[in-house]
CSV table of C-alpha atoms in Angstrom, one decimal:
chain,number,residue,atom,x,y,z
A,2,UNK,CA,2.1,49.3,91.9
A,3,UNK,CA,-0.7,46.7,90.4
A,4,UNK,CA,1.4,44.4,88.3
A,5,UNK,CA,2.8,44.5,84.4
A,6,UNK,CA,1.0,43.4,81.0
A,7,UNK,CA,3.5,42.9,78.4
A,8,UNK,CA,3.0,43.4,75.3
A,9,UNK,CA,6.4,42.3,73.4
A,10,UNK,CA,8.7,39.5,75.1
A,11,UNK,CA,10.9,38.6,72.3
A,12,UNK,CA,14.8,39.2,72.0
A,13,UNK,CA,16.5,40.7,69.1
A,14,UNK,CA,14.2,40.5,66.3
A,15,UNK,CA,10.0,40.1,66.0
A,16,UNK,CA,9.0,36.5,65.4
A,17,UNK,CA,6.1,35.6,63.8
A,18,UNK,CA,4.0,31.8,64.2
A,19,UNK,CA,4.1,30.2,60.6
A,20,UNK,CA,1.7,27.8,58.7
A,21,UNK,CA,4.1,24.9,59.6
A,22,UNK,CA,3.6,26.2,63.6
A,23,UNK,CA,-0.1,26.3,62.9
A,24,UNK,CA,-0.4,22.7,61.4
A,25,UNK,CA,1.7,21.2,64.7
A,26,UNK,CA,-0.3,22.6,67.0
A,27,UNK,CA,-3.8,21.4,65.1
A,28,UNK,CA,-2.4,18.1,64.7
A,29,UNK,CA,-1.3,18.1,68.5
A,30,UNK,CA,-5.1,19.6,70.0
A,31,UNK,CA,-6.9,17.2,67.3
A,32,UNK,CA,-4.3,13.6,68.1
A,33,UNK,CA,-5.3,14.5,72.0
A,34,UNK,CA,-9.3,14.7,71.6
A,35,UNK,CA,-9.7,11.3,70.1
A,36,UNK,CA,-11.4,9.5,72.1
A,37,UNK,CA,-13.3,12.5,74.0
A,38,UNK,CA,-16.5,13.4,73.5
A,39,UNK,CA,-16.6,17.5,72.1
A,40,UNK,CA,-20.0,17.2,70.6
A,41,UNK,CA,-21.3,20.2,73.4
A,42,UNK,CA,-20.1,23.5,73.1
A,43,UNK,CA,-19.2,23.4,76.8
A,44,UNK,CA,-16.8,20.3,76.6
A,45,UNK,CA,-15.0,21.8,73.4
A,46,UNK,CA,-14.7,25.1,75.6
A,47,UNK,CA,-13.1,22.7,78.3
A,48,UNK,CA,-11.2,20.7,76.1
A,49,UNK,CA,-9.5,23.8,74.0
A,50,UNK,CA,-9.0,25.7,77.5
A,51,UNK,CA,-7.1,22.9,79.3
A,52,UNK,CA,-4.5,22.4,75.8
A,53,UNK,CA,-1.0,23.1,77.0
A,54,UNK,CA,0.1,26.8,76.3
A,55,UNK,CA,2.2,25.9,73.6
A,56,UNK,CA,-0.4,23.9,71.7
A,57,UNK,CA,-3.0,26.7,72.7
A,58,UNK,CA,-1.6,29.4,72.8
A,59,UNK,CA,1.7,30.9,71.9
A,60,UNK,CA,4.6,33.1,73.8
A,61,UNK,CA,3.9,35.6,70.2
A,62,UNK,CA,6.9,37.3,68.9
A,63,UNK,CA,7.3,40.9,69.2
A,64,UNK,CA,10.1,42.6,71.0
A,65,UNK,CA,10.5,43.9,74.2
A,66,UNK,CA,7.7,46.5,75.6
A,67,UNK,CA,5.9,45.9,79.1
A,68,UNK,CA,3.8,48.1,80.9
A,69,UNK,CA,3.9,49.2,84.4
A,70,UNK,CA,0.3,49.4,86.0
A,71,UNK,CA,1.1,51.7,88.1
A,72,UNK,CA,-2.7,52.6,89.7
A,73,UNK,CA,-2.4,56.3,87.9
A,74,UNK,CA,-3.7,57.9,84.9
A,75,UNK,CA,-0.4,57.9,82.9
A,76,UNK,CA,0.5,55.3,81.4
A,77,UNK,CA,4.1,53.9,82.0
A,78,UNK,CA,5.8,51.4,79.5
A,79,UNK,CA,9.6,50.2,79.8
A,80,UNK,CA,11.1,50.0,75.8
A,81,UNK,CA,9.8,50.9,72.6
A,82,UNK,CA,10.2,47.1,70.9
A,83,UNK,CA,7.9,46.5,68.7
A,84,UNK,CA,5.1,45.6,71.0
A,85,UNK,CA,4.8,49.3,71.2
A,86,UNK,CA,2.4,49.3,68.5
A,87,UNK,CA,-0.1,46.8,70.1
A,88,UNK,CA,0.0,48.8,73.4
A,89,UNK,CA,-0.4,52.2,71.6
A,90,UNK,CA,-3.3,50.9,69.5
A,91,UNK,CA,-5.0,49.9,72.7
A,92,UNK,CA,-5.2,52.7,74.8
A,93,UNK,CA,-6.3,54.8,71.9
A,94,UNK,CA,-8.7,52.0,71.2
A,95,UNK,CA,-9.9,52.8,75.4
A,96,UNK,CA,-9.9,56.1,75.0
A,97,UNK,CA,-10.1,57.5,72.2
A,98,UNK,CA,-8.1,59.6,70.4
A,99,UNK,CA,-8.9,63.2,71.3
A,100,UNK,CA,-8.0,62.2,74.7
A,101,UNK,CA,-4.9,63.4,75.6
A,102,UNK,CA,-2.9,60.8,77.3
A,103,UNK,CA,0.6,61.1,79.3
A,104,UNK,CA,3.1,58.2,78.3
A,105,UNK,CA,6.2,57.7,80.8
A,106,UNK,CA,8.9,55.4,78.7
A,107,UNK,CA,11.9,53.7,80.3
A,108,UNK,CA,14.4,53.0,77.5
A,109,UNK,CA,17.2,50.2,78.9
A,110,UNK,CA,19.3,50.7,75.6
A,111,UNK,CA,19.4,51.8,72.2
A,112,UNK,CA,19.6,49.0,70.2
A,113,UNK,CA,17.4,48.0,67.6
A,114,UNK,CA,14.7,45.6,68.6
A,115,UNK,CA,13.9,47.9,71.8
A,116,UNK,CA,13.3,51.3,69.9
A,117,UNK,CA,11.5,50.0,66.4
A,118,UNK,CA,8.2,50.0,67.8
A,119,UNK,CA,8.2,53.8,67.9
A,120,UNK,CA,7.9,55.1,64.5
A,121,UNK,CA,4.4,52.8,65.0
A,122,UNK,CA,3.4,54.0,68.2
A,123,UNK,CA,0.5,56.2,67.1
A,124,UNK,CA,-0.7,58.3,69.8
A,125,UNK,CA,2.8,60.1,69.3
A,126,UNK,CA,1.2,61.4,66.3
A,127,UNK,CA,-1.9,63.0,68.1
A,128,UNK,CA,-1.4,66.6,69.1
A,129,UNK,CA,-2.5,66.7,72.7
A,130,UNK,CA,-0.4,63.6,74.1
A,131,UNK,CA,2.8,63.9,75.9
A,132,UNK,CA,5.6,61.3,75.8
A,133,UNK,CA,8.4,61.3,78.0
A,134,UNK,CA,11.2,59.6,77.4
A,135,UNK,CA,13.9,58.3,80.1
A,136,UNK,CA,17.5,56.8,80.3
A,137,UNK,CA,20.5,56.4,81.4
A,138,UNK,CA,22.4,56.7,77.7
A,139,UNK,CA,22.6,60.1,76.7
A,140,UNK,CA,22.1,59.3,73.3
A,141,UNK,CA,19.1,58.6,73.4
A,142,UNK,CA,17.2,61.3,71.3
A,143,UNK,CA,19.5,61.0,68.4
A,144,UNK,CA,19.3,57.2,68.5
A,145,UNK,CA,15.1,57.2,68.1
A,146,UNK,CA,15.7,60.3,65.9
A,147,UNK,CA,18.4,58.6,63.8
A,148,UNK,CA,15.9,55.4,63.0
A,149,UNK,CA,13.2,57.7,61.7
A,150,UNK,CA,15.5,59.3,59.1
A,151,UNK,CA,16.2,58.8,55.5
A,152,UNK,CA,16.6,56.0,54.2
A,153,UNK,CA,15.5,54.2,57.2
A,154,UNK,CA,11.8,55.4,57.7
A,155,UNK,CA,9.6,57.6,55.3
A,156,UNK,CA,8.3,59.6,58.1
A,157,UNK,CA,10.8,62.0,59.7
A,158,UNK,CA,11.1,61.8,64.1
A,159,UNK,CA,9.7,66.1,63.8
A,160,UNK,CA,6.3,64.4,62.2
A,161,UNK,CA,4.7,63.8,65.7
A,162,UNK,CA,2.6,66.0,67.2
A,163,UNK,CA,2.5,64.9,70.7
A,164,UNK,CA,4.1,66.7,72.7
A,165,UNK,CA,7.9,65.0,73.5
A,166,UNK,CA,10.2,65.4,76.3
A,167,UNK,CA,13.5,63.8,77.2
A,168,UNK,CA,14.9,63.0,80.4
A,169,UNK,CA,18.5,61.6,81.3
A,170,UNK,CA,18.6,59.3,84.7
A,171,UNK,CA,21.6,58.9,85.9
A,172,UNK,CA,22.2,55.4,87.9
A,173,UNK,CA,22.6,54.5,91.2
A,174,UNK,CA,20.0,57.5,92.7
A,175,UNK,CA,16.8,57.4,93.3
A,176,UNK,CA,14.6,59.4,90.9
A,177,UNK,CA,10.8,60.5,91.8
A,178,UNK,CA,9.4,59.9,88.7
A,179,UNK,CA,5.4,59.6,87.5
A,180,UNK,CA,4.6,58.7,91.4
A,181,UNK,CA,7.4,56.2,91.1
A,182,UNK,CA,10.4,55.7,92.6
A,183,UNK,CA,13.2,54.3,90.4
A,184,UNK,CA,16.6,53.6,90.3
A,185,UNK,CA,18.5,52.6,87.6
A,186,UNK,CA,21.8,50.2,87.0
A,187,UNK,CA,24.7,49.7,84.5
A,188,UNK,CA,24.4,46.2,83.2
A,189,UNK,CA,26.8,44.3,81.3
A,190,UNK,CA,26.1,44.8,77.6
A,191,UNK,CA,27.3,46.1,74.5
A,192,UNK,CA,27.0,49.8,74.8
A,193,UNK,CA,25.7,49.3,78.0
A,194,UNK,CA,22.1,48.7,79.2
A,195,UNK,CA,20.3,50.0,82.4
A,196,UNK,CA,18.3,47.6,84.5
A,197,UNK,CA,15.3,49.8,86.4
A,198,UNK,CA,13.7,49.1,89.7
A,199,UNK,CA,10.6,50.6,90.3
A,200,UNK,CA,9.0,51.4,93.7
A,201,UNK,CA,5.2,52.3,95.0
A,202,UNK,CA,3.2,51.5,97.8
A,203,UNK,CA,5.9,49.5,99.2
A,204,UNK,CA,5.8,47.4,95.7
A,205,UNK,CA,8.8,46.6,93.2
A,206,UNK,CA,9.0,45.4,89.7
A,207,UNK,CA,12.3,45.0,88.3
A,208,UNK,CA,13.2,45.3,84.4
A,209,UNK,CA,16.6,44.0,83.7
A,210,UNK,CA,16.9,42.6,80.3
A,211,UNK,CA,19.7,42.6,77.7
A,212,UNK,CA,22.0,42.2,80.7
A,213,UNK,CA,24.7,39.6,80.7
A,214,UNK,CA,25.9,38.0,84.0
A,215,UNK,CA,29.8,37.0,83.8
A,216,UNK,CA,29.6,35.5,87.1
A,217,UNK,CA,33.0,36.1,88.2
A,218,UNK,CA,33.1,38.6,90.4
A,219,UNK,CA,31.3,37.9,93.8
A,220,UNK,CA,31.0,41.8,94.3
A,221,UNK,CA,28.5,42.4,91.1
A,222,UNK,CA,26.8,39.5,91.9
A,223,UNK,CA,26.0,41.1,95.5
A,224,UNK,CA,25.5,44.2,93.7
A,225,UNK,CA,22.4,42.6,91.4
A,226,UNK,CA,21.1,40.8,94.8
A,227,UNK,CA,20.5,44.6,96.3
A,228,UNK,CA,18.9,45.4,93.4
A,229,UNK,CA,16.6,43.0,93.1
A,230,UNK,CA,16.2,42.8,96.9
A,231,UNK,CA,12.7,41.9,98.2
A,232,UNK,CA,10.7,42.9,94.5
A,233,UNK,CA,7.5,41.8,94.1
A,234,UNK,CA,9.0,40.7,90.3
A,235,UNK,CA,11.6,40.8,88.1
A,236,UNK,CA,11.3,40.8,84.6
A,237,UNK,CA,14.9,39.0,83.6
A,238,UNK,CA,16.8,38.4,80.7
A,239,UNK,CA,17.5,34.1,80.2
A,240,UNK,CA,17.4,34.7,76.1
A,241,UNK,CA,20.0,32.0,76.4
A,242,UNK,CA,20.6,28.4,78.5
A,243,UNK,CA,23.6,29.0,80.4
A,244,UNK,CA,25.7,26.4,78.9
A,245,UNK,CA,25.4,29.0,75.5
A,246,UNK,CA,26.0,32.0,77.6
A,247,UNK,CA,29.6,30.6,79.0
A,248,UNK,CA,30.3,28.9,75.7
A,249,UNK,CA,29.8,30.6,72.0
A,250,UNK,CA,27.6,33.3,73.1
A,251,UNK,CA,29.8,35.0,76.2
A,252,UNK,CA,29.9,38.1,75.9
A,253,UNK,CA,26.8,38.4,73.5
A,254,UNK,CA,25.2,40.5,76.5
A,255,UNK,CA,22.4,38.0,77.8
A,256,UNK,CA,21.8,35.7,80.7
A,257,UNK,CA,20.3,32.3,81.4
A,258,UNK,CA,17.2,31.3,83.3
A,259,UNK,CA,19.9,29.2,86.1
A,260,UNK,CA,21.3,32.6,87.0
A,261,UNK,CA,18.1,34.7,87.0
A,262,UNK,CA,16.6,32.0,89.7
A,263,UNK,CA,20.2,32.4,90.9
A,264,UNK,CA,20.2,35.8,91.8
A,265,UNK,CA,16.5,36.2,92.6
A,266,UNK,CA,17.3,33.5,95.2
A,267,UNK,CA,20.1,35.2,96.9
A,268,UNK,CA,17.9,38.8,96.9
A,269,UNK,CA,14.5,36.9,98.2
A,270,UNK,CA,12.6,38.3,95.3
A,271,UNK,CA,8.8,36.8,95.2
A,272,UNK,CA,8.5,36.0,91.0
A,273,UNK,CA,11.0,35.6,88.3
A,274,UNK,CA,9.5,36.0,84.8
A,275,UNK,CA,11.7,34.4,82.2
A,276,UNK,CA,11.9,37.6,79.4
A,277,UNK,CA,13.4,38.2,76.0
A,278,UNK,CA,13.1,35.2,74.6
A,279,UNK,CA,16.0,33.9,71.7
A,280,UNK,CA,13.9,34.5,68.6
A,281,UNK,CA,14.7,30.8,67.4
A,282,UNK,CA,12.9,29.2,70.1
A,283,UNK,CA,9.2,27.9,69.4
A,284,UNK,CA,6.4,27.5,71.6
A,285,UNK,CA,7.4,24.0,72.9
A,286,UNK,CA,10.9,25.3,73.4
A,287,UNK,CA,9.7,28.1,75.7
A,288,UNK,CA,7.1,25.7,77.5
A,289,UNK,CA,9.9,23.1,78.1
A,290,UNK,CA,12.6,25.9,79.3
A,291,UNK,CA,9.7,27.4,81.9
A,292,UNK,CA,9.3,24.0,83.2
A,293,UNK,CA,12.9,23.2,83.5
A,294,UNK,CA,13.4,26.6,85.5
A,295,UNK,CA,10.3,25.6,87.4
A,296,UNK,CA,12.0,22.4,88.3
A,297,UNK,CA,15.6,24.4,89.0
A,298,UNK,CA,13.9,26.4,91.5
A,299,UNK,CA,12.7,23.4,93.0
A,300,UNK,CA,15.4,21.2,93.3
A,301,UNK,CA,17.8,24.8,94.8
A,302,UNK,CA,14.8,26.6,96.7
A,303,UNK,CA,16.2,28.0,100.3
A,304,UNK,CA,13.4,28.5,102.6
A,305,UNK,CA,10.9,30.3,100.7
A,306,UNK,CA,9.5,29.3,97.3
A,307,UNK,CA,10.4,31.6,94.1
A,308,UNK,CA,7.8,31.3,91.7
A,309,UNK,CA,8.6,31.5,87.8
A,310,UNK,CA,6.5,32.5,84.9
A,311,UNK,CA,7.9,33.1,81.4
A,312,UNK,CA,6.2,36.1,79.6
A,313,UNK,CA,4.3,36.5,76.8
A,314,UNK,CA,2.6,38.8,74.3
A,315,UNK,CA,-0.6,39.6,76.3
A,316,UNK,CA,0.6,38.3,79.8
A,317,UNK,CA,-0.7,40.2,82.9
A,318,UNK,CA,1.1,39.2,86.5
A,319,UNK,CA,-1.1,41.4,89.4
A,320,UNK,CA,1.0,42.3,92.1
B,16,UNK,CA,34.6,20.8,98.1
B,17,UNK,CA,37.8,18.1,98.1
B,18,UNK,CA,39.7,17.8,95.0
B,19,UNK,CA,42.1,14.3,94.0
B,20,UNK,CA,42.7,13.1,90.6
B,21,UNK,CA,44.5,10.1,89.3
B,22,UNK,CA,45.8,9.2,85.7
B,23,UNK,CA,44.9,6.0,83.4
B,24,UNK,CA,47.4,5.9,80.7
B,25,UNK,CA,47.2,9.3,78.7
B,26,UNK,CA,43.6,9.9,80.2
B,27,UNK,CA,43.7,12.3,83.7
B,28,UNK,CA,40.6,11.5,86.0
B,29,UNK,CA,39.4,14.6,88.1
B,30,UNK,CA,37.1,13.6,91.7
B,31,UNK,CA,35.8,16.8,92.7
B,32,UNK,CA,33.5,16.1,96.0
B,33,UNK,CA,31.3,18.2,97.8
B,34,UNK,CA,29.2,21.6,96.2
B,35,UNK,CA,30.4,22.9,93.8
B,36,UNK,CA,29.3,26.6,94.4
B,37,UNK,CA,30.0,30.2,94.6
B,38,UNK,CA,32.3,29.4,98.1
B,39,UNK,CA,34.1,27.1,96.0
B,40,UNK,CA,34.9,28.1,92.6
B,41,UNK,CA,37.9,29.5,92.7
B,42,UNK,CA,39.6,26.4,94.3
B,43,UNK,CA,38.2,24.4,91.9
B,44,UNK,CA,38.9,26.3,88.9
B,45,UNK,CA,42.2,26.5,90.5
B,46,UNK,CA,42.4,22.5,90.6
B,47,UNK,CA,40.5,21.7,87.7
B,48,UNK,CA,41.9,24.1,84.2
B,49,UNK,CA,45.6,23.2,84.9
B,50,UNK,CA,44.7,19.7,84.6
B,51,UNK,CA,42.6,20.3,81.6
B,52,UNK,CA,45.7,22.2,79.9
B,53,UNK,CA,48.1,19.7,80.9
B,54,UNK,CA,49.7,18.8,77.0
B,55,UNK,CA,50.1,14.8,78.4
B,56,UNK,CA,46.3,14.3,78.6
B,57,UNK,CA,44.5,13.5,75.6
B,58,UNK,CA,41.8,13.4,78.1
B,59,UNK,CA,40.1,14.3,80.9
B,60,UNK,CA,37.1,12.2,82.7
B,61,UNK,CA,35.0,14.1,85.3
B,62,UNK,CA,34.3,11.9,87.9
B,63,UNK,CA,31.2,13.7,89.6
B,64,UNK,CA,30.0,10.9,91.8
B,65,UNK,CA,31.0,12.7,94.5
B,66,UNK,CA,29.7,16.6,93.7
B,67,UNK,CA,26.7,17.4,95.6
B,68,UNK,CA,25.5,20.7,94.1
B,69,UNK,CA,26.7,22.5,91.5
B,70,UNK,CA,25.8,26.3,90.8
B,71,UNK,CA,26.2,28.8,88.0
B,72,UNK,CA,29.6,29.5,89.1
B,73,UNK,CA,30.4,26.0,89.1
B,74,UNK,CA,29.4,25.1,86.3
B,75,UNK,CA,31.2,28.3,84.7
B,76,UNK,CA,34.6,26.4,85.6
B,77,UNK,CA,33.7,23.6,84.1
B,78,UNK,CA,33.3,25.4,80.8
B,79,UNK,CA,36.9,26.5,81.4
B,80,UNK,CA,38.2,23.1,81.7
B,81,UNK,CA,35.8,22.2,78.5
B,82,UNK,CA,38.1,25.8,76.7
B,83,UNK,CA,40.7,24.7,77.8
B,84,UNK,CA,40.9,21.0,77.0
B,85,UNK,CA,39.5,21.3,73.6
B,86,UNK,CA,42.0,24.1,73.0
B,87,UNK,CA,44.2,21.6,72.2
B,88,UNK,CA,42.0,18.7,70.8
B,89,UNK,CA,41.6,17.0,73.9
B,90,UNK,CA,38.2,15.2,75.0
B,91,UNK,CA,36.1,16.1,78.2
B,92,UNK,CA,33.9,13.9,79.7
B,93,UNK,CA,31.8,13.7,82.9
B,94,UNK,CA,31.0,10.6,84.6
B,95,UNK,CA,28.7,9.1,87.6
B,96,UNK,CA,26.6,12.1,88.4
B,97,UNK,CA,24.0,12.0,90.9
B,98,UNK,CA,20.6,12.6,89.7
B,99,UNK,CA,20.2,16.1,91.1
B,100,UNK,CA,23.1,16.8,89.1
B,101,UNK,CA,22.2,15.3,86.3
B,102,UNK,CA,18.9,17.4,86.5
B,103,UNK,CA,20.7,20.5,86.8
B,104,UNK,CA,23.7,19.4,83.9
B,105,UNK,CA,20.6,18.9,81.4
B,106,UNK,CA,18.5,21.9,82.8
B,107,UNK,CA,21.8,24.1,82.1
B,108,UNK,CA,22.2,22.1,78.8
B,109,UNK,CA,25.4,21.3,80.4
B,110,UNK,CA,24.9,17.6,79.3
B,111,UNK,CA,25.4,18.9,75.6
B,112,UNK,CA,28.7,20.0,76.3
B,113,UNK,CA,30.3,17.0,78.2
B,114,UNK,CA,30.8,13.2,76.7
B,115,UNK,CA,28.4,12.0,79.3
B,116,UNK,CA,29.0,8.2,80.6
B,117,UNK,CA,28.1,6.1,83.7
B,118,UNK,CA,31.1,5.1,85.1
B,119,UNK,CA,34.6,6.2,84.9
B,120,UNK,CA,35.4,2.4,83.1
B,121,UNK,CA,33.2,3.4,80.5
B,122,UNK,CA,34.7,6.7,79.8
B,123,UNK,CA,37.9,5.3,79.5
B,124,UNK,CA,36.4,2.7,77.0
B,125,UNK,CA,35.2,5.2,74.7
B,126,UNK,CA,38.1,7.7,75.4
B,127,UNK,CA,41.4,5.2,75.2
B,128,UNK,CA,41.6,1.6,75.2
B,129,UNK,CA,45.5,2.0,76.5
B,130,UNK,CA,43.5,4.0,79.6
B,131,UNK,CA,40.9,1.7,79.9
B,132,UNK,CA,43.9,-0.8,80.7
B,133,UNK,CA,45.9,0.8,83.2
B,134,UNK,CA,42.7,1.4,84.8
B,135,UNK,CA,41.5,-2.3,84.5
B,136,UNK,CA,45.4,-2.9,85.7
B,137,UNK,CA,45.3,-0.6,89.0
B,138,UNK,CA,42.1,-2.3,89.2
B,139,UNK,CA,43.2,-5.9,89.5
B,140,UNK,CA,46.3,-4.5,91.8
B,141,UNK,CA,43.8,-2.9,94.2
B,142,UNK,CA,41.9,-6.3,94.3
């Protein structure tokens, strides 16, 4: 296992960076250069290089796809969101598309934001490819079948040409799949969810999003430890701060970044990447949330130091 | 994690000590959401000086108390927390939740002037 690009990190619904966003973030780069000297290219390079992310940059707003780099010729994603379309649109931009390609997808759940990239994932389309689809909900086909019907989607699910398979996982085994070993978990959401831990070369990546944490019970707390034991990284759902997530939102089916360094804490996991992020937060909110969970981490750290990132469209994190 | 609490007129005064954490929570939670159901309080100050640490699951019971006190219209404040504390109440937006004051005298102040007095009272007897 190399690492993870992801290529949608939003929860719920895509976002997109407005006019208004725009403006901010030139008035904010322009009110800190007064003063400096950007007359050379170099210096201006420097200058818009060294802006904080959320001035230049942003976290981008489509929902949740990430892929696995996995050090093999297939290609391995985990959710169809609708970052689906930027990742599918890249490796036929690499390869081209009379190159048949192998895509290995990990589906946590059915809803909404984490299947819509599909019916815009174009090498499905391209006889020659094959897609395999896993899960642990056995609805699965008719769920990414039911979104391409009429009146949802002019293009019917029977329209692609690649070649498509489906594969149930059932959880708590271990599964050999696409020179991976993976393991699946119930999580705590509506309809349920499956968290995935993937193995290779003695490296694991956790994916547990749209999971909600009740923190009641000290035996599913234990439970997520072993799951997240030891992993290289785990890509966690803290869509909401955790005073939202006991209060007005319980039971909405998320977490908070205090229980995600929580729990990677008690299962000695190396990085914690904050993951599908509430679709009302801007860039400033999501730079001043990584900070604050930087700072958690800090202030709660055992003996060895947790680190924290907080993803976004485009992000790579090497293993 | 030690547990007292004392009344000031119509306000109730919880002094948890110690971390509040996973080891704890069920003592406290115990402790703490009977007081904030109590129908006599038309309070309830949390006086944190004392709390160490607080964790998720601490901070989940406190939620409880904040249900359970504004179940029935009653306000929730915390008081005198140390700065770690204080760091995790706002990093948990915690501190949006609570009336936040300094000092237990100035909760009471805001709270109940009645409580302020029997405070300022037990005060002047302790003296």
């Amino acid at each position: 296992m190399r690492g993870v690009r992801f290529w949608g990190t939003r929860g719920s619904l895509p976002v997109a960076l407005d006019a208004a966003g725009v403006r901010a973030k030139i008035v904010a780069a322009l009110r800190g250069s007064v003063g400096r000297d950007l007359t050379s290219e170099d210096a201006l390079a420097t200058y818009v290089d060294d802006l904080p992310f959320a001035v230049g940059g942003t976290f981008g707003g489509n929902t949740s796809c990430v892929q696995l780099i996995t050090g093999d010729a297939d290609y391995v994603v985990c959710d169809l969101g609708s970052g689906l379309r930027a990742f599918g649109n890249a490796v036929l931009a690499r390869h081209g598309p009379a190159k048949p390609q192998t895509y290995h997808v990990f589906v946590s759940h059915l809803h909404w934001d984490h299947i819509m990239g599909l019916p815009f994932f174009g090498p499905a389309y391209i006889p020659g490819n094959r897609v395999v689809f896993y899960g642990g909900h056995q609805g699965l086909e008719a769920a990414l079948r039911r979104q391409m019907d009429p009146p949802s989607f002019p293009v019917a699910f029977d329209v692609f040409r690649a070649s498509i398979e489906f594969v149930h996982l059932p959880p708590d085994v271990t599964h050999e799949v696409a020179g991976m070993r993976v393991r699946l978990k119930r999580q705590h959401h509506a309809g349920d969810s499956y968290g995935y831990r993937f193995e290779k070369n003695d490296r694991a990546v956790i994916y547990s999003t749209d999971s909600e944490h009740k923190l009641t019970e000290s035996d599913e707390r234990d439970a997520f430890a072993e799951f997240f034991r030891d992993a290289g990284l785990v890509i966690f759902d803290a869509m909401y701060s955790l005073a939202e997530a006991t209060s007005v939102k319980a039971d909405w089916g998320h977490s908070s970044n205090i229980v995600g360094v929580e729990l990677c804490q008690a299962a000695n996991a190396k990085e914690l990447c904050l993951f599908h992020h509430e679709p009302a937060l801007d860039d400033a909110a999501l730079a001043k949330m990584l900070a604050e969970t930087r700072r958690f981490e800090e202030i709660t750290r055992g003996t060895a130091p947790l680190r924290i990132s907080a993803a976004y469209d485009g992000l790579e994190i090497a293993l | 994690m030690q547990f007292a609490s004392r009344r000031f007129g119509n306000i109730a005064v919880a002094i948890p000590s110690g971390r509040l954490d996973h080891a704890a929570a069920a003592d406290f939670e115990a402790a703490l959401v009977p007081l904030a159901s109590e129908a006599g309080n038309a309070g309830l100050v949390l006086d944190m000086a004392g709390v160490d640490y607080l964790s998720s699951v601490g901070l989940r019971v406190l939620m409880l108390a904040t249900r359970a006190a504004r179940a029935r219209k009653a306000r929730i404040a915390a008081v005198a927390l140390q700065p770690l504390v204080a760091e995790i109440f706002a990093i948990s937006r915690f501190d949006s939740v609570f009336e936040m004051y300094p000092s237990v005298p100035a909760a009471l102040s805001a709270m109940s002037p009645d409580a302020r007095a029997a405070y300022d009272a037990s005060a002047a007897t302790q003296d």
